Amino acid sequence: RWDISKEAFYHIPWMPQLTLRSTYGYNGNLSKAITAITTFQYWPTDYANGATNLTSAFISNLGYPELTWEKIGIFNAALDFSLFKNVLSGTFEYYKKNGKDLIGERELAGVIGITRMSGNYAQMSGSGFDFNLTSINIRKNTFKWESSILLSHATDRVTKYEITQNPRTSQGISITPIEGYPVYSIISYKYAGLDAETGDPQGYDRDGNISKDYAGLLYPENWEELNYIGSGRPTWFGGLRNTVSYGSLSLSFNISYKFGYFFQRNTVNYPALFSNYSLHEDYTKRWRKTGDERLTTVPSIDYTSNTSRANFYADSDALIE
């Protein structure tokens, strides 16, 4: 920490405080999901082996002798300041994180008896900043009104994951460990609009052609057949807080915000509608006649209850907000 405003060369009367500080260090985390030694679990006596009538056991965790802490290296640099006799004060803080020895999976030769094993195989990185500015709007006798605005920006990326993931969609609500992508990613099928004659949803096949082969569209062969949208978690967020004080009584209220992210909204599901009367307002927006495809993305009603058709549309980028 360097208190610049206390140096002999510092002469800025309208900024009475200016401080620079920085830290670097590691945080450790230990996963309880895996162990360094092989562990076994016995079946209850009621589940004795049918051939021998003896209690049996199975391997619950294959030992990983090199197991160590997950490590998050954090660099942080911040500037603290106050202006105009402390009427304004604030902090600007930048940070960068690198995670190594994170718990992930790797592929093993089948002759070992298993094809995958968990261990310290994964890595990720992230960076961002936090800005906080506080102003004293009124300070008179025992009455005071102050405001604070907070702005934060954060991004992250998976930088190493040894298992090759099968191409699949992701709604950004669970970890999607794909190298080069955010930890929580939105990945969708490529939507090609509605068929003008039937109102069926359409997508793009692996050759880039418009298709209604839902069985093929649901199981792409490579990631290029899918559409990466962005982060499923906010990349910008913060709030505006006001506090009014009179004597020993104070009242605060806060307005929070978050943006710079995506989510997948729900829609009508015709198989669910016919089986258990599950309704959704998109039902009123469905395609009904030629020309509606220019006004809506909601497919026509499907009396065959084709689940592949419904699943394709539900996970397509037509529903990304």
CSV table of C-alpha atoms in Angstrom, one decimal:
chain,number,residue,atom,x,y,z
A,1,ARG,CA,0.0,0.0,0.0
A,2,TRP,CA,1.3,3.4,-1.0
A,3,ASP,CA,-0.3,6.5,0.5
A,4,ILE,CA,0.6,8.9,-2.2
A,5,SER,CA,-1.2,11.9,-0.7
A,6,LYS,CA,1.2,11.9,2.3
A,7,GLU,CA,4.3,12.2,0.1
A,8,ALA,CA,6.2,15.5,0.3
A,9,PHE,CA,5.9,16.1,-3.5
A,10,TYR,CA,2.1,15.7,-3.4
A,11,HIS,CA,0.2,19.1,-3.7
A,12,ILE,CA,-3.3,18.6,-4.9
A,13,PRO,CA,-5.7,20.3,-2.4
A,14,TRP,CA,-8.9,19.2,-4.1
A,15,MET,CA,-7.9,15.5,-3.8
A,16,PRO,CA,-6.9,15.2,-0.2
A,17,GLN,CA,-6.5,11.4,-0.3
A,18,LEU,CA,-4.9,9.2,-3.0
A,19,THR,CA,-3.8,5.7,-2.2
A,20,LEU,CA,-2.4,2.9,-4.4
A,21,ARG,CA,-2.5,-0.7,-3.2
A,22,SER,CA,-1.9,-4.1,-4.7
A,23,THR,CA,-2.0,-7.7,-3.6
A,24,TYR,CA,-1.1,-11.1,-5.1
A,25,GLY,CA,-1.7,-14.5,-3.6
A,26,TYR,CA,-3.3,-17.9,-3.9
A,27,ASN,CA,-6.6,-19.2,-2.5
A,28,GLY,CA,-6.9,-23.0,-2.1
A,29,ASN,CA,-9.9,-25.2,-2.4
A,30,LEU,CA,-10.2,-28.9,-1.7
A,31,SER,CA,-12.7,-31.1,-3.5
A,32,LYS,CA,-14.4,-33.8,-1.4
A,33,ALA,CA,-15.6,-35.6,-4.5
A,34,ILE,CA,-12.4,-37.4,-5.1
A,35,THR,CA,-9.7,-39.0,-2.9
A,36,ALA,CA,-6.0,-39.7,-3.1
A,37,ILE,CA,-6.5,-43.4,-2.2
A,38,THR,CA,-8.9,-45.9,-3.7
A,39,THR,CA,-12.0,-46.2,-1.6
A,40,PHE,CA,-14.6,-49.0,-1.5
A,41,GLN,CA,-18.2,-49.1,-0.4
A,42,TYR,CA,-20.0,-52.2,0.9
A,43,TRP,CA,-23.4,-53.1,-0.2
A,44,PRO,CA,-25.9,-53.5,2.7
A,45,THR,CA,-26.3,-57.0,3.9
A,46,ASP,CA,-29.7,-57.2,2.3
A,47,TYR,CA,-27.9,-56.9,-1.1
A,48,ALA,CA,-25.6,-59.9,-0.6
A,49,ASN,CA,-24.1,-61.4,-3.8
A,50,GLY,CA,-26.6,-63.8,-5.3
A,51,ALA,CA,-24.0,-66.5,-6.2
A,52,THR,CA,-22.1,-66.6,-2.9
A,53,ASN,CA,-24.7,-65.1,-0.4
A,54,LEU,CA,-21.8,-62.9,0.9
A,55,THR,CA,-21.6,-59.2,1.3
A,56,SER,CA,-20.0,-57.5,-1.7
A,57,ALA,CA,-18.2,-54.2,-2.3
A,58,PHE,CA,-17.5,-51.9,-5.2
A,59,ILE,CA,-15.0,-49.2,-5.9
A,60,SER,CA,-16.6,-45.9,-5.1
A,61,ASN,CA,-13.6,-43.8,-6.0
A,62,LEU,CA,-10.4,-44.7,-7.9
A,63,GLY,CA,-7.5,-43.3,-6.0
A,64,TYR,CA,-5.6,-40.2,-7.5
A,65,PRO,CA,-2.3,-40.1,-5.6
A,66,GLU,CA,-1.3,-36.7,-7.1
A,67,LEU,CA,-4.4,-35.0,-5.7
A,68,THR,CA,-3.6,-31.5,-4.6
A,69,TRP,CA,-5.4,-28.2,-3.8
A,70,GLU,CA,-7.3,-26.4,-6.5
A,71,LYS,CA,-5.4,-23.1,-6.7
A,72,ILE,CA,-6.7,-19.6,-7.6
A,73,GLY,CA,-4.0,-17.1,-8.2
A,74,ILE,CA,-5.4,-13.5,-7.7
A,75,PHE,CA,-3.7,-10.3,-8.7
A,76,ASN,CA,-5.4,-7.1,-7.5
A,77,ALA,CA,-4.6,-3.4,-8.0
A,78,ALA,CA,-6.7,-0.6,-6.6
A,79,LEU,CA,-6.8,3.2,-6.3
A,80,ASP,CA,-8.6,4.8,-3.4
A,81,PHE,CA,-9.3,8.5,-3.6
A,82,SER,CA,-11.4,11.4,-2.1
A,83,LEU,CA,-12.3,14.7,-3.6
A,84,PHE,CA,-13.4,18.2,-2.5
A,85,LYS,CA,-13.1,17.8,1.3
A,86,ASN,CA,-14.3,14.2,1.1
A,87,VAL,CA,-17.6,15.2,-0.5
A,88,LEU,CA,-16.7,12.5,-3.2
A,89,SER,CA,-14.8,9.4,-2.4
A,90,GLY,CA,-14.3,6.1,-4.2
A,91,THR,CA,-12.3,3.1,-5.3
A,92,PHE,CA,-11.3,1.7,-8.6
A,93,GLU,CA,-10.1,-1.9,-8.4
A,94,TYR,CA,-8.8,-4.2,-11.1
A,95,TYR,CA,-8.3,-8.0,-10.6
A,96,LYS,CA,-7.1,-11.0,-12.6
A,97,LYS,CA,-7.6,-14.6,-11.6
A,98,ASN,CA,-6.0,-17.7,-12.9
A,99,GLY,CA,-7.2,-21.1,-11.7
A,100,LYS,CA,-4.9,-24.1,-12.0
A,101,ASP,CA,-5.0,-27.7,-10.7
A,102,LEU,CA,-8.8,-27.4,-10.9
A,103,ILE,CA,-10.8,-30.6,-10.7
A,104,GLY,CA,-11.6,-31.9,-14.2
A,105,GLU,CA,-11.6,-35.1,-16.1
A,106,ARG,CA,-9.2,-36.8,-18.5
A,107,GLU,CA,-9.5,-39.8,-20.8
A,108,LEU,CA,-7.7,-43.0,-20.0
A,109,ALA,CA,-6.9,-46.1,-21.9
A,110,GLY,CA,-9.8,-48.6,-21.8
A,111,VAL,CA,-7.4,-51.4,-20.7
A,112,ILE,CA,-7.2,-49.8,-17.2
A,113,GLY,CA,-10.8,-50.6,-16.7
A,114,ILE,CA,-12.3,-47.1,-16.8
A,115,THR,CA,-12.3,-44.6,-19.6
A,116,ARG,CA,-12.3,-41.3,-17.5
A,117,MET,CA,-10.8,-40.2,-14.3
A,118,SER,CA,-11.2,-37.0,-12.2
A,119,GLY,CA,-8.1,-35.1,-11.0
A,120,ASN,CA,-6.3,-31.7,-11.1
A,121,TYR,CA,-6.5,-31.5,-14.9
A,122,ALA,CA,-8.4,-28.2,-15.6
A,123,GLN,CA,-7.6,-24.5,-15.7
A,124,MET,CA,-9.6,-21.3,-16.1
A,125,SER,CA,-9.0,-17.6,-16.0
A,126,GLY,CA,-11.0,-14.5,-15.3
A,127,SER,CA,-10.6,-10.7,-15.0
A,128,GLY,CA,-12.7,-7.7,-14.2
A,129,PHE,CA,-12.9,-4.4,-12.3
A,130,ASP,CA,-15.0,-2.8,-9.5
A,131,PHE,CA,-15.8,0.9,-9.3
A,132,ASN,CA,-17.4,2.5,-6.3
A,133,LEU,CA,-18.2,6.2,-6.0
A,134,THR,CA,-19.8,7.7,-2.9
A,135,SER,CA,-21.1,11.3,-2.7
A,136,ILE,CA,-22.3,13.3,0.3
A,137,ASN,CA,-25.2,15.2,-1.1
A,138,ILE,CA,-26.4,17.0,2.0
A,139,ARG,CA,-24.7,17.3,5.4
A,140,LYS,CA,-26.3,19.8,7.7
A,141,ASN,CA,-26.4,19.5,11.5
A,142,THR,CA,-27.7,16.0,12.3
A,143,PHE,CA,-29.1,15.4,8.7
A,144,LYS,CA,-27.2,13.7,6.0
A,145,TRP,CA,-28.0,12.2,2.6
A,146,GLU,CA,-25.3,10.2,0.7
A,147,SER,CA,-25.4,8.2,-2.5
A,148,SER,CA,-23.2,5.4,-3.7
A,149,ILE,CA,-22.9,3.9,-7.2
A,150,LEU,CA,-21.3,0.5,-7.8
A,151,LEU,CA,-20.2,-0.8,-11.2
A,152,SER,CA,-18.6,-4.2,-11.7
A,153,HIS,CA,-17.4,-6.0,-14.8
A,154,ALA,CA,-16.3,-9.7,-14.8
A,155,THR,CA,-15.5,-12.2,-17.5
A,156,ASP,CA,-14.1,-15.8,-17.4
A,157,ARG,CA,-12.9,-18.5,-19.7
A,158,VAL,CA,-12.1,-22.2,-19.5
A,159,THR,CA,-8.4,-22.4,-20.6
A,160,LYS,CA,-7.8,-26.1,-20.2
A,161,TYR,CA,-10.2,-29.1,-20.1
A,162,GLU,CA,-8.9,-32.4,-21.4
A,163,ILE,CA,-12.1,-34.2,-22.1
A,164,THR,CA,-13.5,-33.6,-25.6
A,165,GLN,CA,-17.1,-32.6,-25.1
A,166,ASN,CA,-19.8,-33.9,-27.4
A,167,PRO,CA,-21.5,-30.9,-29.2
A,168,ARG,CA,-24.6,-30.0,-27.2
A,169,THR,CA,-26.7,-27.1,-26.3
A,170,SER,CA,-26.4,-25.3,-23.0
A,171,GLN,CA,-28.7,-22.9,-21.2
A,172,GLY,CA,-26.0,-21.2,-19.2
A,173,ILE,CA,-27.3,-22.4,-15.8
A,174,SER,CA,-24.7,-25.2,-15.3
A,175,ILE,CA,-21.0,-25.4,-15.9
A,176,THR,CA,-20.1,-26.0,-19.5
A,177,PRO,CA,-16.3,-26.9,-19.6
A,178,ILE,CA,-15.3,-26.1,-23.2
A,179,GLU,CA,-11.9,-24.5,-23.8
A,180,GLY,CA,-12.2,-20.9,-24.9
A,181,TYR,CA,-15.7,-20.4,-23.7
A,182,PRO,CA,-17.2,-18.9,-20.5
A,183,VAL,CA,-17.7,-21.4,-17.7
A,184,TYR,CA,-21.5,-20.8,-18.0
A,185,SER,CA,-22.2,-20.5,-21.7
A,186,ILE,CA,-25.4,-20.2,-23.8
A,187,ILE,CA,-25.1,-22.5,-26.8
A,188,SER,CA,-28.2,-23.1,-29.1
A,189,TYR,CA,-29.3,-24.8,-32.2
A,190,LYS,CA,-29.3,-22.5,-35.3
A,191,TYR,CA,-32.9,-21.5,-36.0
A,192,ALA,CA,-33.8,-21.0,-39.7
A,193,GLY,CA,-37.4,-19.7,-39.2
A,194,LEU,CA,-40.7,-21.4,-39.8
A,195,ASP,CA,-41.8,-23.4,-42.9
A,196,ALA,CA,-44.2,-21.1,-44.8
A,197,GLU,CA,-46.5,-24.0,-45.7
A,198,THR,CA,-46.7,-26.0,-42.4
A,199,GLY,CA,-45.3,-23.7,-39.7
A,200,ASP,CA,-42.7,-26.3,-38.7
A,201,PRO,CA,-39.5,-25.0,-37.1
A,202,GLN,CA,-36.4,-25.2,-39.3
A,203,GLY,CA,-32.7,-25.4,-38.6
A,204,TYR,CA,-29.4,-25.6,-40.5
A,205,ASP,CA,-27.8,-29.0,-41.0
A,206,ARG,CA,-24.1,-29.7,-41.0
A,207,ASP,CA,-23.9,-28.6,-44.7
A,208,GLY,CA,-25.6,-25.3,-44.0
A,209,ASN,CA,-28.8,-26.2,-45.6
A,210,ILE,CA,-32.2,-25.6,-44.1
A,211,SER,CA,-33.6,-28.8,-42.7
A,212,LYS,CA,-36.5,-30.3,-40.7
A,213,ASP,CA,-34.6,-33.5,-39.9
A,214,TYR,CA,-35.0,-33.0,-36.2
A,215,ALA,CA,-33.2,-36.3,-35.2
A,216,GLY,CA,-30.1,-35.1,-37.1
A,217,LEU,CA,-30.4,-31.5,-35.9
A,218,LEU,CA,-30.5,-32.6,-32.2
A,219,TYR,CA,-27.2,-34.5,-32.5
A,220,PRO,CA,-24.6,-32.4,-34.3
A,221,GLU,CA,-21.2,-33.8,-35.2
A,222,ASN,CA,-19.2,-30.7,-34.4
A,223,TRP,CA,-19.5,-27.4,-32.5
A,224,GLU,CA,-19.7,-25.4,-35.7
A,225,GLU,CA,-23.2,-26.7,-36.2
A,226,LEU,CA,-24.3,-24.9,-33.0
A,227,ASN,CA,-24.5,-21.2,-32.2
A,228,TYR,CA,-22.5,-19.9,-29.3
A,229,ILE,CA,-24.5,-16.9,-28.0
A,230,GLY,CA,-22.5,-15.6,-24.9
A,231,SER,CA,-22.3,-15.8,-21.2
A,232,GLY,CA,-25.2,-17.1,-19.2
A,233,ARG,CA,-24.1,-15.0,-16.2
A,234,PRO,CA,-24.1,-11.2,-16.0
A,235,THR,CA,-20.8,-9.6,-17.1
A,236,TRP,CA,-21.9,-6.1,-15.9
A,237,PHE,CA,-23.7,-5.5,-12.6
A,238,GLY,CA,-23.9,-3.1,-9.7
A,239,GLY,CA,-26.3,-0.8,-7.9
A,240,LEU,CA,-27.3,2.6,-6.8
A,241,ARG,CA,-27.7,3.1,-3.0
A,242,ASN,CA,-29.1,6.1,-1.2
A,243,THR,CA,-28.9,6.6,2.6
A,244,VAL,CA,-30.7,9.3,4.5
A,245,SER,CA,-29.8,9.9,8.1
A,246,TYR,CA,-31.2,12.0,10.9
A,247,GLY,CA,-29.5,11.7,14.2
A,248,SER,CA,-29.3,8.0,15.1
A,249,LEU,CA,-32.0,7.0,12.6
A,250,SER,CA,-31.1,6.1,9.0
A,251,LEU,CA,-33.0,4.8,6.0
A,252,SER,CA,-31.3,3.1,2.9
A,253,PHE,CA,-32.7,1.9,-0.4
A,254,ASN,CA,-30.9,0.2,-3.2
A,255,ILE,CA,-31.5,-0.2,-7.0
A,256,SER,CA,-29.5,-3.1,-8.5
A,257,TYR,CA,-28.9,-3.9,-12.1
A,258,LYS,CA,-27.2,-6.6,-14.2
A,259,PHE,CA,-26.7,-6.8,-17.9
A,260,GLY,CA,-24.4,-8.1,-20.6
A,261,TYR,CA,-25.6,-11.7,-20.5
A,262,PHE,CA,-28.1,-14.0,-22.1
A,263,PHE,CA,-30.8,-16.4,-21.1
A,264,GLN,CA,-33.2,-18.8,-22.7
A,265,ARG,CA,-36.9,-18.1,-22.2
A,266,ASN,CA,-39.6,-20.8,-21.9
A,267,THR,CA,-42.2,-21.4,-24.6
A,268,VAL,CA,-45.1,-23.6,-25.4
A,269,ASN,CA,-44.4,-27.4,-25.5
A,270,TYR,CA,-47.1,-29.2,-27.5
A,271,PRO,CA,-46.3,-32.8,-26.1
A,272,ALA,CA,-46.5,-31.4,-22.6
A,273,LEU,CA,-49.7,-29.5,-23.5
A,274,PHE,CA,-51.5,-32.6,-24.7
A,275,SER,CA,-50.3,-34.9,-21.9
A,276,ASN,CA,-50.8,-32.7,-18.8
A,277,TYR,CA,-52.4,-29.4,-20.1
A,278,SER,CA,-49.1,-27.4,-19.6
A,279,LEU,CA,-50.0,-24.0,-21.0
A,280,HIS,CA,-47.9,-21.1,-22.1
A,281,GLU,CA,-48.8,-17.7,-23.5
A,282,ASP,CA,-46.8,-18.5,-26.7
A,283,TYR,CA,-49.7,-20.8,-27.6
A,284,THR,CA,-51.6,-17.7,-28.7
A,285,LYS,CA,-48.7,-16.5,-30.9
A,286,ARG,CA,-48.3,-19.8,-32.8
A,287,TRP,CA,-48.2,-20.0,-36.6
A,288,ARG,CA,-51.7,-20.6,-38.1
A,289,LYS,CA,-51.5,-19.7,-41.7
A,290,THR,CA,-49.1,-18.8,-44.5
A,291,GLY,CA,-47.6,-15.4,-43.8
A,292,ASP,CA,-47.5,-15.8,-40.0
A,293,GLU,CA,-43.9,-16.9,-40.3
A,294,ARG,CA,-43.1,-13.2,-40.9
A,295,LEU,CA,-44.7,-12.3,-37.6
A,296,THR,CA,-43.9,-15.1,-35.2
A,297,THR,CA,-41.3,-17.7,-34.4
A,298,VAL,CA,-43.7,-20.0,-32.5
A,299,PRO,CA,-44.3,-23.2,-34.5
A,300,SER,CA,-47.7,-24.4,-35.6
A,301,ILE,CA,-49.7,-26.7,-33.3
A,302,ASP,CA,-48.4,-30.3,-33.6
A,303,TYR,CA,-51.0,-33.0,-32.9
A,304,THR,CA,-48.4,-35.8,-33.4
A,305,SER,CA,-46.6,-34.7,-30.2
A,306,ASN,CA,-43.2,-34.9,-32.0
A,307,THR,CA,-40.8,-34.5,-29.0
A,308,SER,CA,-37.8,-34.0,-31.3
A,309,ARG,CA,-39.6,-31.1,-33.1
A,310,ALA,CA,-40.5,-29.6,-29.7
A,311,ASN,CA,-37.0,-30.0,-28.2
A,312,PHE,CA,-35.3,-28.5,-31.3
A,313,TYR,CA,-37.3,-25.3,-31.0
A,314,ALA,CA,-37.0,-25.1,-27.2
A,315,ASP,CA,-33.2,-25.1,-27.5
A,316,SER,CA,-32.9,-23.0,-30.6
A,317,ASP,CA,-31.6,-19.4,-30.7
A,318,ALA,CA,-35.1,-18.2,-31.5
A,319,LEU,CA,-35.7,-18.2,-27.7
A,320,ILE,CA,-32.6,-16.4,-26.6
A,321,GLU,CA,-33.0,-13.1,-24.9
